Coordinates of C-alpha atoms and ligand atoms in Angstrom, one line a residue:
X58 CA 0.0 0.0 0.0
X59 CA 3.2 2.3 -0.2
X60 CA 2.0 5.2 -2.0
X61 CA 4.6 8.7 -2.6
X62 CA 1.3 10.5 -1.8
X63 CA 1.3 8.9 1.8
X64 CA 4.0 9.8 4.1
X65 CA 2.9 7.4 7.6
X66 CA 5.6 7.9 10.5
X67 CA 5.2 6.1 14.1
X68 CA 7.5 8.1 16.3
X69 CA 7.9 5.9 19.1
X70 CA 8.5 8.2 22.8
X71 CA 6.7 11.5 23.5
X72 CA 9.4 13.7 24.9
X73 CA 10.8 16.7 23.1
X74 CA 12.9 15.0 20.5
X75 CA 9.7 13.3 19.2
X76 CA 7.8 16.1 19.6
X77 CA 10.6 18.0 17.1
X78 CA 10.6 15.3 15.2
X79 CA 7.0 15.5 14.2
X80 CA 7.3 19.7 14.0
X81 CA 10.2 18.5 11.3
X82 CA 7.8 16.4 9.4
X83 CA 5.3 18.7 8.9
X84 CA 7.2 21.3 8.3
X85 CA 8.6 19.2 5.5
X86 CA 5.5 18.5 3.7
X87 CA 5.3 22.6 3.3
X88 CA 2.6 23.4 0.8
X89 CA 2.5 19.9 -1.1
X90 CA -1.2 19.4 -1.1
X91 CA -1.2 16.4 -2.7
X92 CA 0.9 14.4 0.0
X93 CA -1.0 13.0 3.4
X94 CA 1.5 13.4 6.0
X95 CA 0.4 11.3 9.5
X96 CA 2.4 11.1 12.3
X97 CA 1.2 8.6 15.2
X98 CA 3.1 9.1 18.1
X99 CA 3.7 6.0 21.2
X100 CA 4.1 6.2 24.8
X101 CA 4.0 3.5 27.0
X102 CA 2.6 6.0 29.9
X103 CA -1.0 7.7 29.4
X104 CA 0.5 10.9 29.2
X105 CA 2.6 13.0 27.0
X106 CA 6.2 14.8 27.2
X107 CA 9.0 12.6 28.6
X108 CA 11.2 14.2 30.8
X109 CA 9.5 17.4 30.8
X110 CA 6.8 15.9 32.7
X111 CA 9.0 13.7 34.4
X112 CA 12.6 14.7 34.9
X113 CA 12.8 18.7 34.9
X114 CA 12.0 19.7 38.4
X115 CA 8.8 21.7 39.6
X116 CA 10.3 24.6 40.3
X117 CA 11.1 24.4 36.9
X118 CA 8.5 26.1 35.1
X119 CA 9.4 28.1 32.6
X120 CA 11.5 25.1 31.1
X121 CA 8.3 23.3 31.4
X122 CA 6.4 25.9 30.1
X123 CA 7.8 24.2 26.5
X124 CA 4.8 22.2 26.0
X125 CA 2.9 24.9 24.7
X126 CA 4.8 24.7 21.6
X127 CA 4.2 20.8 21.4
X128 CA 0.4 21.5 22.0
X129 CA 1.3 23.4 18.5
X130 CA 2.7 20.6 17.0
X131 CA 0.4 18.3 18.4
X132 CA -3.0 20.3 16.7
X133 CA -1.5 19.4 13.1
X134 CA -4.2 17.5 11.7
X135 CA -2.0 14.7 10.6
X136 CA -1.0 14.1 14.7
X137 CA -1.9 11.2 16.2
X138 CA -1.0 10.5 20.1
X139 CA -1.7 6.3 21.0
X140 CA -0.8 6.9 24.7
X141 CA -0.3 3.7 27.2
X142 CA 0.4 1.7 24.2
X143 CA 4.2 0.0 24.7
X144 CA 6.6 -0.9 22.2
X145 CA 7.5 -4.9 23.0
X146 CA 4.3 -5.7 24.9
X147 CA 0.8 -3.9 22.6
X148 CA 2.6 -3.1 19.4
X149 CA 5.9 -5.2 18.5
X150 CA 8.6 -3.6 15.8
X151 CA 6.9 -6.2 13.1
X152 CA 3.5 -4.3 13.5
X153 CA 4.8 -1.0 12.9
X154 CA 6.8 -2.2 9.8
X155 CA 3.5 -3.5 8.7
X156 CA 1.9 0.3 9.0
X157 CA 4.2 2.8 8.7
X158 CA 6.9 4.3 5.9
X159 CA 9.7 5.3 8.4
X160 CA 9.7 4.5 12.3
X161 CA 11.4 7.1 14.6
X162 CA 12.9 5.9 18.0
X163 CA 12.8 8.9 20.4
X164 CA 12.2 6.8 24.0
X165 CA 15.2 8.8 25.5
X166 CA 17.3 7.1 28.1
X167 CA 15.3 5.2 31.0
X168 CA 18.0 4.1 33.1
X169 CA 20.8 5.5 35.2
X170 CA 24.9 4.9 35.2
X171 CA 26.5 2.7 37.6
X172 CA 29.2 3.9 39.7
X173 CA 30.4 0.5 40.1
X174 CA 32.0 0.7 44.0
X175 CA 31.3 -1.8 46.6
X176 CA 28.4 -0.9 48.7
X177 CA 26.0 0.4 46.1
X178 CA 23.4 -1.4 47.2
X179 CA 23.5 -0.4 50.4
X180 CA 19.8 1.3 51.8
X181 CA 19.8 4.9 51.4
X182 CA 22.0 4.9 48.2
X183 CA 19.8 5.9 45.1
X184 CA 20.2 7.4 41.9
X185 CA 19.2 10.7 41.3
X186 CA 16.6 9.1 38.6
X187 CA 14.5 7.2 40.9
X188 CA 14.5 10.6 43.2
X189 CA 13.5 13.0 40.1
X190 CA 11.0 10.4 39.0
X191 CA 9.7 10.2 42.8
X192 CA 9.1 14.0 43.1
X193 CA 7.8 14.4 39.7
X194 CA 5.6 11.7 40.3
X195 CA 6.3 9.6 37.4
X196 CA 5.0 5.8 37.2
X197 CA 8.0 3.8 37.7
X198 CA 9.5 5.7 41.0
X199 CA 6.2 6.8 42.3
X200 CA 6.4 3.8 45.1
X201 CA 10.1 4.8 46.1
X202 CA 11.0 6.1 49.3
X203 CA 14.0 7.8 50.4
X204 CA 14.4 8.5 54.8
X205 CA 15.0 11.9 54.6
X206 CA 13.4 12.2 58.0
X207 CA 16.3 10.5 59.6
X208 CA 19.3 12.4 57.2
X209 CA 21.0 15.3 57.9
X210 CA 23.5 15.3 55.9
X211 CA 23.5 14.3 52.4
X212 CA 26.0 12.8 50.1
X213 CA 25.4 14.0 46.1
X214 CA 27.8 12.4 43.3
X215 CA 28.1 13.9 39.9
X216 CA 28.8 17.7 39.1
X217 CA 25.7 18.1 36.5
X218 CA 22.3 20.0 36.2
X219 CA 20.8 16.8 37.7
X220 CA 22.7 17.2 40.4
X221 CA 21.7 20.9 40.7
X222 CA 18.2 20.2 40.5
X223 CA 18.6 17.1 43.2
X224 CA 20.2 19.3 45.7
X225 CA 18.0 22.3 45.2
X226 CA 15.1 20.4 45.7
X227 CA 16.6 19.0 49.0
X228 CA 17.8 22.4 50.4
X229 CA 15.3 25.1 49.2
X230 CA 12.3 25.6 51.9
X231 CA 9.1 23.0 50.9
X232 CA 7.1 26.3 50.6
X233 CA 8.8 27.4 47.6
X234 CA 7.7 24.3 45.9
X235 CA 4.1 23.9 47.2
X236 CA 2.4 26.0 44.7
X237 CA 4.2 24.0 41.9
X238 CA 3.2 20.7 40.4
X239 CA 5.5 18.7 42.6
X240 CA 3.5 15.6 44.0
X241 CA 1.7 15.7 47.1
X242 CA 3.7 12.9 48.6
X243 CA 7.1 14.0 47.9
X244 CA 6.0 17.4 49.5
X245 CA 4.7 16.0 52.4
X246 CA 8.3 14.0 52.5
X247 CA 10.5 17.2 52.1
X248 CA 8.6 19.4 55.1
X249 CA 9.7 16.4 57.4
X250 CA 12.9 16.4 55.8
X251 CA 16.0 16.9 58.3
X252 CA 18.2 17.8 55.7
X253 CA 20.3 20.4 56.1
X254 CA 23.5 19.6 54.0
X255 CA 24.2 18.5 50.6
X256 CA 28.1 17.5 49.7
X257 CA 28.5 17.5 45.9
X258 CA 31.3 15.4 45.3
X259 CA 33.1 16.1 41.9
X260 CA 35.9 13.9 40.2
X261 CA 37.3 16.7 38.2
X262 CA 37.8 20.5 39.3
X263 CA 35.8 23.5 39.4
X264 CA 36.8 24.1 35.6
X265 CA 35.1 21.0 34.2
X266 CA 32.0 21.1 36.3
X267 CA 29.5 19.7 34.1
X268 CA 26.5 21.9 35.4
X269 CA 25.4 25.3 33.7
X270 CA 26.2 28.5 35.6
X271 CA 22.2 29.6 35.9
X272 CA 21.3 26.5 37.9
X273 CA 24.3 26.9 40.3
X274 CA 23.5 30.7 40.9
X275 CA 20.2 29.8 41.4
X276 CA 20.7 27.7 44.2
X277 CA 23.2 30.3 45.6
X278 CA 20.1 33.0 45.4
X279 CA 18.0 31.1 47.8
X280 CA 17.6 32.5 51.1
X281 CA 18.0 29.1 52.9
X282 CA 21.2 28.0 51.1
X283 CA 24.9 29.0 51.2
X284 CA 27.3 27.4 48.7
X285 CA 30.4 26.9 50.5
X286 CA 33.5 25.3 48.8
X287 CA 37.4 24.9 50.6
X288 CA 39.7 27.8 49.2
X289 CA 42.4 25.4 48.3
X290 CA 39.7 23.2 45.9
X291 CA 38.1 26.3 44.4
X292 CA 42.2 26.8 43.1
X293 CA 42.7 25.7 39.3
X294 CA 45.5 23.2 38.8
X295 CA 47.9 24.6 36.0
X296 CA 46.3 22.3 33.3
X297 CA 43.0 23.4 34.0
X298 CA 44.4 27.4 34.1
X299 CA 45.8 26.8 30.7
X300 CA 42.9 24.2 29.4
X301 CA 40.0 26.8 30.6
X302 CA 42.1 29.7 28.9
X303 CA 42.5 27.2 25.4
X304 CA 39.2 25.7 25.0
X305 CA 36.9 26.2 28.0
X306 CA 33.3 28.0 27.0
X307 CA 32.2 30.5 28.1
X308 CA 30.1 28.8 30.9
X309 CA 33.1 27.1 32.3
X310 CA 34.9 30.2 32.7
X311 CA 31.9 31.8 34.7
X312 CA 31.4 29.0 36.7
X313 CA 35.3 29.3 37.8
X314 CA 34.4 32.8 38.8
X315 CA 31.0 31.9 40.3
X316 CA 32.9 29.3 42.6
X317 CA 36.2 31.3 43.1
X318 CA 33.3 34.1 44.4
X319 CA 31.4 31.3 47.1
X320 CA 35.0 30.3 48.7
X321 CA 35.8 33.9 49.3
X322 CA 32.3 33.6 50.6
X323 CA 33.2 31.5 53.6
X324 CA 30.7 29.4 55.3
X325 CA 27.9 32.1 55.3
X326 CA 25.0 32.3 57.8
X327 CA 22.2 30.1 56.0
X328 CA 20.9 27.2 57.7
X329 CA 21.4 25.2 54.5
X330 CA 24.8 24.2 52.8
X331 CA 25.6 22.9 49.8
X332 CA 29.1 22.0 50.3
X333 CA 31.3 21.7 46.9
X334 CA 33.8 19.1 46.7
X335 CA 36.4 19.0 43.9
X336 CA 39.0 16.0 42.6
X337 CA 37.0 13.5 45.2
X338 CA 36.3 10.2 43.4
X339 CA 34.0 7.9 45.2
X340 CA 35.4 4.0 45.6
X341 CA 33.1 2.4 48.4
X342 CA 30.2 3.0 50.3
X343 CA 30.4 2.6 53.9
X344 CA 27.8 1.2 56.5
X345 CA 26.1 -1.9 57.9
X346 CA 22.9 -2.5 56.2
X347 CA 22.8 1.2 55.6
X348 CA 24.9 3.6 54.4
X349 CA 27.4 6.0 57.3
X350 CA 29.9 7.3 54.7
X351 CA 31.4 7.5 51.4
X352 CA 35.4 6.8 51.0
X353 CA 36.7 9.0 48.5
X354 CA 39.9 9.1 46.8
X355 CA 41.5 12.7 45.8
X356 CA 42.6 12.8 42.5
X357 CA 44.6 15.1 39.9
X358 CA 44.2 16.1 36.7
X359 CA 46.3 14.4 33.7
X360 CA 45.7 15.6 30.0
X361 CA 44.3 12.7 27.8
X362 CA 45.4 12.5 24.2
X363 CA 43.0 15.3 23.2
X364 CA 44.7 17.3 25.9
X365 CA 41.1 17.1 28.1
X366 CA 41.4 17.0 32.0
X367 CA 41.4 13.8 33.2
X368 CA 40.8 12.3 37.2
X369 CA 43.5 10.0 38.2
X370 CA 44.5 9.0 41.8
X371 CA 46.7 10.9 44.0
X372 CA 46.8 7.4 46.3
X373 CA 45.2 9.0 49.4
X374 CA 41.6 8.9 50.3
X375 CA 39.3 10.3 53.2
X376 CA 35.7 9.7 54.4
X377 CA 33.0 11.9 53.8
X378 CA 30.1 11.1 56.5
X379 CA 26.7 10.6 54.7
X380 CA 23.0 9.9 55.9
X381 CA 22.1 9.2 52.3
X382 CA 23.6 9.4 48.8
X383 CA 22.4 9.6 46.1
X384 CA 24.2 9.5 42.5
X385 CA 23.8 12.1 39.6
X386 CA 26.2 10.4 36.8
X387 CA 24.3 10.1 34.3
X388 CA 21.3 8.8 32.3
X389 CA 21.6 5.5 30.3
X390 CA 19.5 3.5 27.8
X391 CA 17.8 0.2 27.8
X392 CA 17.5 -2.0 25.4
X393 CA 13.5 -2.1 23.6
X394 CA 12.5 -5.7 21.9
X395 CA 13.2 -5.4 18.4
X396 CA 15.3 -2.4 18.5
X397 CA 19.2 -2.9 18.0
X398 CA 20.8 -1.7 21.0
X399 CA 24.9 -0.9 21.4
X400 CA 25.6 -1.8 25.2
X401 CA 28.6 0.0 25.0
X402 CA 27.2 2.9 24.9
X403 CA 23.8 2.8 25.9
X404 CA 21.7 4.3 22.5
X405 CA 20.9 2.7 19.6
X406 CA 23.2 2.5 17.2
X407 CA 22.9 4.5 14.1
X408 CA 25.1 7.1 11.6
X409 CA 23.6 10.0 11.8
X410 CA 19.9 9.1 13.3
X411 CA 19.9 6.3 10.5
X412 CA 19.4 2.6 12.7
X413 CA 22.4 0.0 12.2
X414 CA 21.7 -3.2 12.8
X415 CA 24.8 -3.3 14.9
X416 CA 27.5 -0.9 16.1
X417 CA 29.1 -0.1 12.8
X418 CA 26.9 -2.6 11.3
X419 CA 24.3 -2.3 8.1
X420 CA 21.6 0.2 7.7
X421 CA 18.1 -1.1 8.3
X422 CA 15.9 0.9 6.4
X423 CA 12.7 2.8 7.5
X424 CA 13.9 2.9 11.2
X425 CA 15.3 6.1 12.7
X426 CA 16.4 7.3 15.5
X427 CA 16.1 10.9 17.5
X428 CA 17.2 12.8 20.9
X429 CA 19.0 10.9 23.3
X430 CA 19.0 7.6 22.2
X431 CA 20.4 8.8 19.5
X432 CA 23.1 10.7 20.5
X433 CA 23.3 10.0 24.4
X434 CA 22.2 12.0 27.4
X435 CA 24.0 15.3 26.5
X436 CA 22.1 19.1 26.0
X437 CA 19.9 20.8 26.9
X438 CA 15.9 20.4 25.7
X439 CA 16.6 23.0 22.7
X440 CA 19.5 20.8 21.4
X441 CA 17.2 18.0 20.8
X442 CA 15.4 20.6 17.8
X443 CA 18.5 20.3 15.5
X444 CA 19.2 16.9 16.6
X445 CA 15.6 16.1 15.5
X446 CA 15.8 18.2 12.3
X447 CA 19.0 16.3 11.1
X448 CA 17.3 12.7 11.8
X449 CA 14.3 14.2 9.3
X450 CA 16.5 15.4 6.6
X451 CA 18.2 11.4 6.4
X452 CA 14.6 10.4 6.4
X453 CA 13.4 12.9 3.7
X454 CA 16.4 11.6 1.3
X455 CA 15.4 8.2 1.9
X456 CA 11.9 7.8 1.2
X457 CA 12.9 10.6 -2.0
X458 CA 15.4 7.7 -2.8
X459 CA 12.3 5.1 -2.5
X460 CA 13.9 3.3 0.5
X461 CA 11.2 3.1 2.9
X462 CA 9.5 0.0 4.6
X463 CA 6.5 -1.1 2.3
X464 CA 3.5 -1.0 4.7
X465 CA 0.5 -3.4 4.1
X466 CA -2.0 -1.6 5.6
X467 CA -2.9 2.0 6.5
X468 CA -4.2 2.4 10.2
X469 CA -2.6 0.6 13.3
X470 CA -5.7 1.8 15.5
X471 CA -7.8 -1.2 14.3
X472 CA -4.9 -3.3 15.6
X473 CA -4.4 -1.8 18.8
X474 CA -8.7 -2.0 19.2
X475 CA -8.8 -5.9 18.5
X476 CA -6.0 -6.7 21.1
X477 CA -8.0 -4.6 23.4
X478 CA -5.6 -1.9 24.1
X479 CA -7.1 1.3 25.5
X480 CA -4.8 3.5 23.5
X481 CA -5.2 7.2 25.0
X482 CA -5.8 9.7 21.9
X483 CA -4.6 13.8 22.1
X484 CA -8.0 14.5 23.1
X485 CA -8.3 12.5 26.4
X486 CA -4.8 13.6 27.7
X487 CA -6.2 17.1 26.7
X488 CA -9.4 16.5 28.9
X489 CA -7.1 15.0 31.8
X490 CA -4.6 17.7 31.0
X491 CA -7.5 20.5 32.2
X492 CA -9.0 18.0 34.9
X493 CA -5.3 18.0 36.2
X494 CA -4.6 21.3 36.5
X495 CA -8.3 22.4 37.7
X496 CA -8.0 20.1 40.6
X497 CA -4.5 21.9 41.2
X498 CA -6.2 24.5 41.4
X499 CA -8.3 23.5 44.2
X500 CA -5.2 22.8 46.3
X501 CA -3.3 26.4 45.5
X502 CA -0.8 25.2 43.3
X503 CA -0.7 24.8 39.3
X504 CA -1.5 21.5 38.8
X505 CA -2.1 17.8 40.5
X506 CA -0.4 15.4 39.0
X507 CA -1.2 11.6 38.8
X508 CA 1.1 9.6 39.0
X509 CA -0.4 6.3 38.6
X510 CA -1.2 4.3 35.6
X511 CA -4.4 2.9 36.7
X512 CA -5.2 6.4 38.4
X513 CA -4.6 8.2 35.4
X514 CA -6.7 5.5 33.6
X515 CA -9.7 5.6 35.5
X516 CA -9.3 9.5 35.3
X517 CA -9.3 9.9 31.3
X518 CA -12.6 6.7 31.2
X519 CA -14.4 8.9 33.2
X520 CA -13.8 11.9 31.3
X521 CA -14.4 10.4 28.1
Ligands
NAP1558 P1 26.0 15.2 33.0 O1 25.8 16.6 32.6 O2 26.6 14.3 32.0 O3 26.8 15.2 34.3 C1 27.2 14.0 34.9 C2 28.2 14.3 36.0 O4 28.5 13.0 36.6 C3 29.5 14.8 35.5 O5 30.0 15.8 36.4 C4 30.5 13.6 35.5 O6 31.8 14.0 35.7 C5 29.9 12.9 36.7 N1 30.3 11.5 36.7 C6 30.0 10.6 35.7 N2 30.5 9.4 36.1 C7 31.0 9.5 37.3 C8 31.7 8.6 38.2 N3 31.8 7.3 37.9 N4 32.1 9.1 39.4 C9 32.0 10.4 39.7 N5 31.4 11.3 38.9 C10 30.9 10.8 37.7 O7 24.6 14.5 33.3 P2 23.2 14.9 34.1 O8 23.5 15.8 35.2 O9 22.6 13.6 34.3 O10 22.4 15.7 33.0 C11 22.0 15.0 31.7 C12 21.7 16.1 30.7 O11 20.5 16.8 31.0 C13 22.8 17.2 30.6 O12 23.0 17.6 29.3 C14 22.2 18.3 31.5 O13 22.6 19.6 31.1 C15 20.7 18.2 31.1 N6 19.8 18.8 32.2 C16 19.6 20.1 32.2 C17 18.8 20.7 33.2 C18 18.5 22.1 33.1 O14 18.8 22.8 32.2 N7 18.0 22.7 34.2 C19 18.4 19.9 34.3 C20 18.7 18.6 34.3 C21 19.5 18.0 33.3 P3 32.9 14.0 34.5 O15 32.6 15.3 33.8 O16 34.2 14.0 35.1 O17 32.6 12.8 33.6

């Protein structure tokens, strides 16, 4: 039934990069009248938008206010959303091929980075992805639960903007996120919270922190919080002087200053710290049945072959007392049934958003891939625009180079109905959408979030 006057794509995710992926699709079929563009677009969850629903944090939103531009994209007459169907359990990869031209992957990364030291299993160690999903209420970390009655002082691993969000989150006051969309159970959690110290423990020094200046200043502008760091760690090495000087951005070089500025700072008067650590690596977690401490190994820097900072061991070590830890290194994929996966790295391999059957294998045509597993978990929402753009262009010389799959049949939503999947369309996450924020309402703050499947279920049936 493959037609050139049919262009069918199942984007498979629902976060920003599939989002842009459709906006690049349709912008693609410009005025061409004769050509019927549809985009169907998966999600194993009832609801729409990925990480900006579930990962960016509450206090967040103006970065969330993004999905008014996927709204946009989503009123194009050839969208389709089939939400709470999964890839692997109500649709396989074979169905798809049967329905569509082209197939995007856009699922993101669902799984976190090891550290790999004894004692990660240890109670009160977490990553920072089951905590983000816990306060942002999403499905799979809704049930988690993390003692931060009991901690005082908290361990935080990783120098990114997860990390940022993680500890601003534990050390602002509940009351500034109350009126957000923040679940109800995470606040209740964080007013009985006796946290009152965060220590961010980077490998590398103040010159390669990964996280952006803005989120770091915007922890240091809360009236509860002092950022305090150690004089002698805020100090660049000499590689790092002449590195930042070379080839570190502009954001690097402010962050140096931002941090130079908090250890002339001293310890401040806030009842809150968030206590920077530089060149600390962690190699064990300490405590019986529960964690008591982190061991950390100071490191230097060494240049690597590309003349980028590396950690390496300086042989000595310390211990760094901690209630709970939690780890912010890093977002990995997970393999999807039917998808090639590279376990090396953690995406799905492709050149340049086309899949490969392998790392550095063949090209299997009609399947594409977009955001971060694509690429990896690297940018910022924005970056995942151009990212998405460039997957469209490979997929626009294809199917102008006739090497598309060669559907069977033209609607999957037949499918879906016989194998009794209750597939949610725009229109009911719309309606749950306004029942969401209307009940928010009700409680002072801008929206109330579900956060359970069934929940959310029982929510949309009513409404329908
Ligand atoms: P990230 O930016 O890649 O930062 C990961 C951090 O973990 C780095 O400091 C890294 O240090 C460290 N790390 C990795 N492995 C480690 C190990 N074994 N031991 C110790 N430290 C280790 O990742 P992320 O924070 O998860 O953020 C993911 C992406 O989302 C980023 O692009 C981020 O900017 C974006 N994001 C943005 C916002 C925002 O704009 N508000 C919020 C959240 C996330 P090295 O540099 O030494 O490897």
């Amino acid at each position: 039934m493959h037609s050139s006057s049919h262009w069918r794509v199942a984007v498979i995710g629902s976060g920003p990069s599939a989002f842009y992926t459709a906006e690049a699709i349709f912008k693609a079929k410009g005025d061409a009248q004769d050509l019927e563009v549809r985009v169907d677009m998966f999600d194993r969850l009832p609801v729409p938008f990925g990480l900006v629903r579930g990962g960016v944090a509450p206090d967040h939103a103006k970065i969330k206010s993004v999905t008014r531009v996927y709204d946009k994209i989503a009123a194009n007459p050839g969208f389709r959303f089939f939400g709470n169907v999964m890839l692997g359990r109500d649709v396989q990869v074979d169905d798809l091929t049967q329905h569509y031209d082209q197939i995007v992957y856009a699922f993101g990364c669902e799984s976190d980075n090891k550290l790999g030291a004894p004692g990660e299993d240890l109670a009160g160690v977490h990553s920072a992805t089951e905590f983000v999903g816990w306060y942002n209420g999403h499905p799979d970390h809704r049930h988690r639960t993390f003692d931060l009655q009991n901690a005082k002082r908290v361990a935080l691993v990783g120098n990114g903007n997860v990390a940022m969000d993680v500890a601003r989150v534990l050390l602002q006051s509940p009351d500034r996120l109350a009126p957000t969309d923040i679940t109800d159970y995470a606040l209740e959690a964080l007013r009985k919270s006796s946290v009152t110290e965060v220590v961010l423990l980077g490998r590398r020094g103040p010159a390669q922190a990964a996280f952006s200046p803005k989120e770091i200043e915007e922890i240091a502008e809360l009236d509860s919080v002092d950022i305090v760091l150690e004089p002698d760690e805020a100090e660049l090495d000499e590689l790092s002087v002449r590195w930042l000087e070379e080839s570190g951005s502009r954001s690097q070089q402010r962050n140096v200053k931002f941090l130079t500025g908090c250890a002339e700072h001293g310890e401040g008067t806030a009842p809150n710290k968030l206590r920077c650590r530089f060149l600390v690596s962690p190699t064990e977690i300490l405590g019986e049945g529960s964690v008591r401490a982190v061991k950390v190994e100071h490191m230097k820097l060494q240049a690597d072959d590309s003349g980028t900072p590396r950690p390496k061991s300086k042989g000595t070590s310390e211990e760094v007392e901690c209630d709970l830890l939690f780890k912010a290194i890093g977002y990995r994929g997970e393999p999807v049934p039917g998808v090639p996966f590279d376990e090396r790295k953690g995406i799905v391999p492709n050149a340049e958003g086309r899949v490969l059957a392998t790392p550095g294998g063949d090209v299997v045509a009609g399947h594409y891939v977009a955001g971060w597993c694509k690429r990896g978990p690297t940018g910022l929402i924005g970056t995942n625009s151009a990212d998405a753009k460039a997957t469209v262009e490979a997929m626009k010389t294809d199917r102008a180079d006739g090497k598309t799959l060669s559907p069977a049949a033209d609607d999957i939503a037949p499918v879906l109905a016989e194998r009794s999947v209750d597939a949610v369309s725009w229109q009911d996450w719309q309606r749950l959408d306004a029942w969401e924020q209307a009940e928010g309402k009700k409680r002072d703050k801008v929206r109330h979030k579900l956060s359970a499947v069934d929940e959310m279920m029982r929510v949309i049936r009513e409404l329908r």
